[in-house]
Amino acid sequence: MKKFIPKKSVNLSAWYNQIVLAADLADYGSAKGTMIFKPYGYAIWELIQEHMNKLIKAKGVENAYFPLFIPESLLNREKKHFKGFSPELAVVTIGGGKELKERLIVRPTSETIIYQAYSKWVQSYRDLPILINQWCNVVRWEKRTYPFLRTSEFLWQEGHTAHATHAEARAMTKWAMAMYTKTYEEYFAIPGYVGKKSRAETFPGADTSLTYEALMPSGKALQSCTSHDLGQNFSQPFNISFLDQQGKTQFAWQTSWGLSTRSIGGLILVHGDDQGLRLPPELAPVQVIILPIKLDSKILEFCRGLFNVLDQEKIRVKIDERDDERVGYKINKWELKGVPLRLEVGE
Amino acid sequence: MKKFIPKKSVNLSAWYNQIVLAADLADYGSAKGTMIFKPYGYAIWELIQEHMNKLIKAKGVENAYFPLFIPESLLNREKKHFKGFSPELAVVTIGGGKELKERLIVRPTSETIIYQAYSKWVQSYRDLPILINQWCNVVRWEKRTYPFLRTSEFLWQEGHTAHATHAEARAMTKWAMAMYTKTYEEYFAIPGYVGKKSRAETFPGADTSLTYEALMPSGKALQSCTSHDLGQNFSQPFNISFLDQQGKTQFAWQTSWGLSTRSIGGLILVHGDDQGLRLPPELAPVQVIILPIKLDSKILEFCRGLFNVLDQEKIRVKIDERDDERVGYKINKWELKGVPLRLEVGE
């Protein structure tokens, strides 16, 4: 099967599209620009979630879930934000068989719908900070799509915090970027450059946007996640205000920060080679593949012993016992899938 | 705060709506019929996911993710299924600023979009069974809504399997129902009745639907999850066919099964009482709350020692050190939140 895949060094984008399918990471969806996360690809996302949830919860940020649909008037309330997203919105106009009085936007990001809620929840400085994260799907209508890298629907986490002071909010954006840096360096094994986005590339509605940019084999940088200082750009139109310790009304200072399944696209691009994927151990759904050279009972028994030892150490291990594929094919297959360690067991 | 909540025994539905808000489980969303899962409510869902993922993965079922949007033609392909869902669909008609050529349905359930993919993935009996589950959001337009129990958008898991024989598929629906029974009995602590849905209540497109029905305080049964034997009702219109061991073309036999955030509504209704929620230990985000009667350093030190002992045992424990609430208020608050064990520490 490998021979059908173009070489990474020769045609990067053809290689990318083929490897995603051949390694069983993903498939194309029926609706334009959407993709299916197949189990092997989704398992990488689950590992990312597992690692990041530990870091996020250790900071005291709690997971929650906010609605998919945003009433148009709400999105419209912060003008720069609305303008930034309006070319890529998916809009629900019919619900329960009837034309809706107010159109609903499928969330392209959740600032507006979340901050509408925060305005109800925050009254006094005692209610701050609010530290919330959500894992969800978002939709941005894209003209040209590539699996993982750019799809009309993708998965991500979005952190949304509200603070009593600007200094505290700024510290939060820095914490978020440090958390992403740790994630990229230790789990993705992808070095990067942390910097401030140019004015033109700043998130619509943000004062400043921090980004982790990683160098791709094309020579271009991939925006791998972002952390935004929103200032009071949302707290004013959404009226997220509180009584401070002196009894004075203040507007909250806010941040948002996100990392999406696009990160898996970067992972594929950076580490893959002409033999296929190469997954770093922390994000490999299968860390060790055991390959019996013959399927005879002595060899299989040894393989199972090996499996048990590794499994007890909480290593993600699998035995390939299929009897309808030759060994050479299996070697190729697991190379293609980028499993970090392959143990071939013969006599 | 408790005094504002109606008694469960007097006005069940008023009690329910109030307790959901007062215990900080959820809030109302801005779009009609939607809800916000606040951190305390969402944490219950995360615990349900954690327990169920273990059972699901142990069976060899893998998690994946399929697109949110279903092209209308696809949903239409199984007539009974389409008719069953058509009154409650949310429809996207605009994408990227333009009217869409084909309208997109926001998934009310994913049989059609998943089985379209299965038809590509299945060629030979070697490709079966396919055992896939997804955790996602779905939308069903509802006229009357209650938080958790009936909302236009809700969260769930949906398992979708395809098999070479009907016997195998039927065994799968039974496994799923046994898995749900274990989940309800051991984690929710809610006994129930497993049975077959009447013809009128069978899932649109299924041959038979199994259900776990739990008795609610109203005297009515709550459909708490379902497991469907889909026969070949989808594999025929979607052409999920395979060459069997004799080289003959066959249609696959399929199942689907789901449990949603509605289950949290059942949890609240069954266990709650006039004092508030009562959460079973397995699903309680906080299992033990430590309440220092005075916030002096000796008591706080003792509380922290206690915290460390319990925390090391992986018990979900918290100390309430707020200095702006009186002890009586705190006792009420944690009773309302249904924490299984409260440790009050005085001198």
JSON list of C-alpha atoms in Angstrom, two decimals, chain A residues 102-234:
[
{"chain": "A", "resi": 102, "resn": "GLU", "atom": "CA", "xyz": [-34.24, 35.07, 14.71]},
{"chain": "A", "resi": 103, "resn": "ARG", "atom": "CA", "xyz": [-31.59, 33.23, 12.76]},
{"chain": "A", "resi": 104, "resn": "LEU", "atom": "CA", "xyz": [-29.20, 31.05, 14.73]},
{"chain": "A", "resi": 105, "resn": "ILE", "atom": "CA", "xyz": [-25.47, 30.98, 14.04]},
{"chain": "A", "resi": 106, "resn": "VAL", "atom": "CA", "xyz": [-23.66, 27.69, 14.51]},
{"chain": "A", "resi": 107, "resn": "ARG", "atom": "CA", "xyz": [-20.84, 28.73, 16.83]},
{"chain": "A", "resi": 108, "resn": "PRO", "atom": "CA", "xyz": [-17.60, 29.65, 15.07]},
{"chain": "A", "resi": 109, "resn": "THR", "atom": "CA", "xyz": [-16.23, 30.40, 18.56]},
{"chain": "A", "resi": 110, "resn": "SER", "atom": "CA", "xyz": [-18.17, 31.02, 21.75]},
{"chain": "A", "resi": 111, "resn": "GLU", "atom": "CA", "xyz": [-17.15, 34.38, 23.20]},
{"chain": "A", "resi": 112, "resn": "THR", "atom": "CA", "xyz": [-20.54, 35.99, 22.69]},
{"chain": "A", "resi": 113, "resn": "ILE", "atom": "CA", "xyz": [-22.75, 33.17, 23.96]},
{"chain": "A", "resi": 114, "resn": "ILE", "atom": "CA", "xyz": [-20.54, 32.53, 26.96]},
{"chain": "A", "resi": 115, "resn": "TYR", "atom": "CA", "xyz": [-20.17, 36.19, 27.93]},
{"chain": "A", "resi": 116, "resn": "GLN", "atom": "CA", "xyz": [-23.92, 36.67, 27.78]},
{"chain": "A", "resi": 117, "resn": "ALA", "atom": "CA", "xyz": [-24.04, 34.07, 30.56]},
{"chain": "A", "resi": 118, "resn": "TYR", "atom": "CA", "xyz": [-21.15, 35.62, 32.47]},
{"chain": "A", "resi": 119, "resn": "SER", "atom": "CA", "xyz": [-23.04, 38.91, 32.58]},
{"chain": "A", "resi": 120, "resn": "LYS", "atom": "CA", "xyz": [-25.75, 37.12, 34.60]},
{"chain": "A", "resi": 121, "resn": "TRP", "atom": "CA", "xyz": [-23.31, 35.25, 36.84]},
{"chain": "A", "resi": 122, "resn": "VAL", "atom": "CA", "xyz": [-21.04, 38.12, 37.82]},
{"chain": "A", "resi": 123, "resn": "GLN", "atom": "CA", "xyz": [-22.27, 40.68, 40.34]},
{"chain": "A", "resi": 124, "resn": "SER", "atom": "CA", "xyz": [-19.47, 41.25, 42.81]},
{"chain": "A", "resi": 125, "resn": "TYR", "atom": "CA", "xyz": [-15.70, 40.84, 42.91]},
{"chain": "A", "resi": 126, "resn": "ARG", "atom": "CA", "xyz": [-16.48, 37.70, 44.93]},
{"chain": "A", "resi": 127, "resn": "ASP", "atom": "CA", "xyz": [-17.77, 36.07, 41.74]},
{"chain": "A", "resi": 128, "resn": "LEU", "atom": "CA", "xyz": [-14.40, 36.55, 40.01]},
{"chain": "A", "resi": 129, "resn": "PRO", "atom": "CA", "xyz": [-12.35, 35.10, 38.53]},
{"chain": "A", "resi": 130, "resn": "ILE", "atom": "CA", "xyz": [-14.49, 32.85, 36.38]},
{"chain": "A", "resi": 131, "resn": "LEU", "atom": "CA", "xyz": [-12.28, 30.15, 34.90]},
{"chain": "A", "resi": 132, "resn": "ILE", "atom": "CA", "xyz": [-14.09, 27.95, 32.40]},
{"chain": "A", "resi": 133, "resn": "ASN", "atom": "CA", "xyz": [-13.06, 25.73, 29.50]},
{"chain": "A", "resi": 134, "resn": "GLN", "atom": "CA", "xyz": [-15.10, 23.74, 27.04]},
{"chain": "A", "resi": 135, "resn": "TRP", "atom": "CA", "xyz": [-14.33, 20.93, 24.60]},
{"chain": "A", "resi": 136, "resn": "CYS", "atom": "CA", "xyz": [-16.68, 21.15, 21.64]},
{"chain": "A", "resi": 137, "resn": "ASN", "atom": "CA", "xyz": [-17.25, 21.35, 17.90]},
{"chain": "A", "resi": 138, "resn": "VAL", "atom": "CA", "xyz": [-17.24, 24.64, 16.01]},
{"chain": "A", "resi": 139, "resn": "VAL", "atom": "CA", "xyz": [-18.05, 25.53, 12.42]},
{"chain": "A", "resi": 140, "resn": "ARG", "atom": "CA", "xyz": [-16.33, 27.95, 10.06]},
{"chain": "A", "resi": 141, "resn": "TRP", "atom": "CA", "xyz": [-17.32, 27.73, 6.45]},
{"chain": "A", "resi": 142, "resn": "GLU", "atom": "CA", "xyz": [-14.12, 27.22, 4.45]},
{"chain": "A", "resi": 143, "resn": "LYS", "atom": "CA", "xyz": [-13.65, 27.34, 0.72]},
{"chain": "A", "resi": 144, "resn": "ARG", "atom": "CA", "xyz": [-10.59, 25.08, 0.49]},
{"chain": "A", "resi": 145, "resn": "THR", "atom": "CA", "xyz": [-10.30, 22.35, 3.02]},
{"chain": "A", "resi": 146, "resn": "TYR", "atom": "CA", "xyz": [-7.67, 19.79, 4.11]},
{"chain": "A", "resi": 147, "resn": "PRO", "atom": "CA", "xyz": [-8.35, 17.10, 6.70]},
{"chain": "A", "resi": 148, "resn": "PHE", "atom": "CA", "xyz": [-7.40, 18.30, 10.21]},
{"chain": "A", "resi": 149, "resn": "LEU", "atom": "CA", "xyz": [-5.64, 21.46, 8.94]},
{"chain": "A", "resi": 150, "resn": "ARG", "atom": "CA", "xyz": [-8.68, 23.28, 7.65]},
{"chain": "A", "resi": 151, "resn": "THR", "atom": "CA", "xyz": [-12.19, 21.85, 7.86]},
{"chain": "A", "resi": 152, "resn": "SER", "atom": "CA", "xyz": [-15.60, 23.48, 8.06]},
{"chain": "A", "resi": 153, "resn": "GLU", "atom": "CA", "xyz": [-16.27, 21.72, 11.35]},
{"chain": "A", "resi": 154, "resn": "PHE", "atom": "CA", "xyz": [-13.48, 21.06, 13.78]},
{"chain": "A", "resi": 155, "resn": "LEU", "atom": "CA", "xyz": [-13.05, 20.11, 17.41]},
{"chain": "A", "resi": 156, "resn": "TRP", "atom": "CA", "xyz": [-11.27, 22.22, 19.98]},
{"chain": "A", "resi": 157, "resn": "GLN", "atom": "CA", "xyz": [-11.08, 23.45, 23.52]},
{"chain": "A", "resi": 158, "resn": "GLU", "atom": "CA", "xyz": [-11.81, 27.07, 24.24]},
{"chain": "A", "resi": 159, "resn": "GLY", "atom": "CA", "xyz": [-10.93, 28.60, 27.60]},
{"chain": "A", "resi": 160, "resn": "HIS", "atom": "CA", "xyz": [-12.87, 31.70, 28.69]},
{"chain": "A", "resi": 161, "resn": "THR", "atom": "CA", "xyz": [-11.95, 33.62, 31.80]},
{"chain": "A", "resi": 162, "resn": "ALA", "atom": "CA", "xyz": [-13.10, 36.84, 33.44]},
{"chain": "A", "resi": 163, "resn": "HIS", "atom": "CA", "xyz": [-11.03, 38.74, 36.00]},
{"chain": "A", "resi": 164, "resn": "ALA", "atom": "CA", "xyz": [-11.21, 41.75, 38.28]},
{"chain": "A", "resi": 165, "resn": "THR", "atom": "CA", "xyz": [-7.99, 43.31, 36.95]},
{"chain": "A", "resi": 166, "resn": "HIS", "atom": "CA", "xyz": [-6.21, 43.61, 33.65]},
{"chain": "A", "resi": 167, "resn": "ALA", "atom": "CA", "xyz": [-2.97, 42.36, 35.20]},
{"chain": "A", "resi": 168, "resn": "GLU", "atom": "CA", "xyz": [-4.69, 39.15, 36.29]},
{"chain": "A", "resi": 169, "resn": "ALA", "atom": "CA", "xyz": [-6.20, 38.62, 32.84]},
{"chain": "A", "resi": 170, "resn": "ARG", "atom": "CA", "xyz": [-2.84, 39.19, 31.17]},
{"chain": "A", "resi": 171, "resn": "ALA", "atom": "CA", "xyz": [-1.23, 36.67, 33.52]},
{"chain": "A", "resi": 172, "resn": "MET", "atom": "CA", "xyz": [-3.92, 34.19, 32.48]},
{"chain": "A", "resi": 173, "resn": "THR", "atom": "CA", "xyz": [-3.13, 34.59, 28.77]},
{"chain": "A", "resi": 174, "resn": "LYS", "atom": "CA", "xyz": [0.50, 33.91, 29.63]},
{"chain": "A", "resi": 175, "resn": "TRP", "atom": "CA", "xyz": [-0.38, 30.87, 31.70]},
{"chain": "A", "resi": 176, "resn": "ALA", "atom": "CA", "xyz": [-2.43, 29.54, 28.77]},
{"chain": "A", "resi": 177, "resn": "MET", "atom": "CA", "xyz": [0.45, 30.02, 26.35]},
{"chain": "A", "resi": 178, "resn": "ALA", "atom": "CA", "xyz": [2.85, 28.31, 28.79]},
{"chain": "A", "resi": 179, "resn": "MET", "atom": "CA", "xyz": [0.38, 25.41, 29.06]},
{"chain": "A", "resi": 180, "resn": "TYR", "atom": "CA", "xyz": [0.29, 25.14, 25.25]},
{"chain": "A", "resi": 181, "resn": "THR", "atom": "CA", "xyz": [4.07, 25.35, 25.06]},
{"chain": "A", "resi": 182, "resn": "LYS", "atom": "CA", "xyz": [4.37, 22.46, 27.49]},
{"chain": "A", "resi": 183, "resn": "THR", "atom": "CA", "xyz": [1.77, 20.52, 25.49]},
{"chain": "A", "resi": 184, "resn": "TYR", "atom": "CA", "xyz": [3.57, 21.10, 22.20]},
{"chain": "A", "resi": 185, "resn": "GLU", "atom": "CA", "xyz": [7.04, 20.45, 23.53]},
{"chain": "A", "resi": 186, "resn": "GLU", "atom": "CA", "xyz": [6.37, 17.47, 25.77]},
{"chain": "A", "resi": 187, "resn": "TYR", "atom": "CA", "xyz": [3.48, 15.70, 24.06]},
{"chain": "A", "resi": 188, "resn": "PHE", "atom": "CA", "xyz": [3.58, 16.76, 20.41]},
{"chain": "A", "resi": 189, "resn": "ALA", "atom": "CA", "xyz": [7.39, 16.99, 20.41]},
{"chain": "A", "resi": 190, "resn": "ILE", "atom": "CA", "xyz": [7.01, 20.08, 18.21]},
{"chain": "A", "resi": 191, "resn": "PRO", "atom": "CA", "xyz": [9.20, 23.08, 19.00]},
{"chain": "A", "resi": 192, "resn": "GLY", "atom": "CA", "xyz": [7.74, 26.48, 18.24]},
{"chain": "A", "resi": 193, "resn": "TYR", "atom": "CA", "xyz": [7.97, 30.20, 18.55]},
{"chain": "A", "resi": 194, "resn": "VAL", "atom": "CA", "xyz": [5.74, 32.08, 21.00]},
{"chain": "A", "resi": 195, "resn": "GLY", "atom": "CA", "xyz": [4.98, 35.58, 19.89]},
{"chain": "A", "resi": 196, "resn": "LYS", "atom": "CA", "xyz": [2.40, 38.30, 19.47]},
{"chain": "A", "resi": 197, "resn": "LYS", "atom": "CA", "xyz": [0.19, 38.32, 16.39]},
{"chain": "A", "resi": 198, "resn": "SER", "atom": "CA", "xyz": [0.47, 41.31, 14.06]},
{"chain": "A", "resi": 199, "resn": "ARG", "atom": "CA", "xyz": [-2.39, 43.83, 14.18]},
{"chain": "A", "resi": 200, "resn": "ALA", "atom": "CA", "xyz": [-3.92, 42.34, 11.03]},
{"chain": "A", "resi": 201, "resn": "GLU", "atom": "CA", "xyz": [-3.85, 38.81, 12.43]},
{"chain": "A", "resi": 202, "resn": "THR", "atom": "CA", "xyz": [-5.12, 39.63, 15.93]},
{"chain": "A", "resi": 203, "resn": "PHE", "atom": "CA", "xyz": [-8.33, 37.78, 16.85]},
{"chain": "A", "resi": 204, "resn": "PRO", "atom": "CA", "xyz": [-11.44, 39.86, 16.04]},
{"chain": "A", "resi": 205, "resn": "GLY", "atom": "CA", "xyz": [-12.35, 41.54, 19.31]},
{"chain": "A", "resi": 206, "resn": "ALA", "atom": "CA", "xyz": [-9.02, 41.01, 21.07]},
{"chain": "A", "resi": 207, "resn": "ASP", "atom": "CA", "xyz": [-6.47, 43.62, 22.15]},
{"chain": "A", "resi": 208, "resn": "THR", "atom": "CA", "xyz": [-3.56, 41.26, 21.69]},
{"chain": "A", "resi": 209, "resn": "SER", "atom": "CA", "xyz": [-3.25, 37.64, 20.61]},
{"chain": "A", "resi": 210, "resn": "LEU", "atom": "CA", "xyz": [-0.40, 35.37, 21.61]},
{"chain": "A", "resi": 211, "resn": "THR", "atom": "CA", "xyz": [0.37, 32.44, 19.33]},
{"chain": "A", "resi": 212, "resn": "TYR", "atom": "CA", "xyz": [2.55, 29.35, 19.20]},
{"chain": "A", "resi": 213, "resn": "GLU", "atom": "CA", "xyz": [3.89, 29.12, 15.66]},
{"chain": "A", "resi": 214, "resn": "ALA", "atom": "CA", "xyz": [5.54, 25.91, 14.53]},
{"chain": "A", "resi": 215, "resn": "LEU", "atom": "CA", "xyz": [7.66, 25.54, 11.44]},
{"chain": "A", "resi": 216, "resn": "MET", "atom": "CA", "xyz": [6.17, 23.17, 8.86]},
{"chain": "A", "resi": 217, "resn": "PRO", "atom": "CA", "xyz": [8.18, 21.27, 6.21]},
{"chain": "A", "resi": 218, "resn": "SER", "atom": "CA", "xyz": [6.76, 23.65, 3.58]},
{"chain": "A", "resi": 219, "resn": "GLY", "atom": "CA", "xyz": [8.80, 26.39, 5.22]},
{"chain": "A", "resi": 220, "resn": "LYS", "atom": "CA", "xyz": [5.66, 28.11, 6.46]},
{"chain": "A", "resi": 221, "resn": "ALA", "atom": "CA", "xyz": [4.62, 28.56, 10.07]},
{"chain": "A", "resi": 222, "resn": "LEU", "atom": "CA", "xyz": [1.45, 26.92, 11.37]},
{"chain": "A", "resi": 223, "resn": "GLN", "atom": "CA", "xyz": [-0.59, 28.88, 13.92]},
{"chain": "A", "resi": 224, "resn": "SER", "atom": "CA", "xyz": [-0.85, 26.08, 16.44]},
{"chain": "A", "resi": 225, "resn": "CYS", "atom": "CA", "xyz": [-3.03, 27.68, 19.13]},
{"chain": "A", "resi": 226, "resn": "THR", "atom": "CA", "xyz": [-3.76, 31.17, 20.41]},
{"chain": "A", "resi": 227, "resn": "SER", "atom": "CA", "xyz": [-4.33, 33.02, 23.67]},
{"chain": "A", "resi": 228, "resn": "HIS", "atom": "CA", "xyz": [-6.17, 36.33, 23.59]},
{"chain": "A", "resi": 229, "resn": "ASP", "atom": "CA", "xyz": [-6.21, 39.31, 25.89]},
{"chain": "A", "resi": 230, "resn": "LEU", "atom": "CA", "xyz": [-9.77, 40.56, 25.23]},
{"chain": "A", "resi": 231, "resn": "GLY", "atom": "CA", "xyz": [-9.42, 43.61, 27.45]},
{"chain": "A", "resi": 232, "resn": "GLN", "atom": "CA", "xyz": [-12.91, 44.98, 28.12]},
{"chain": "A", "resi": 233, "resn": "ASN", "atom": "CA", "xyz": [-14.00, 44.65, 24.48]},
{"chain": "A", "resi": 234, "resn": "PHE", "atom": "CA", "xyz": [-16.68, 42.13, 25.38]}
]
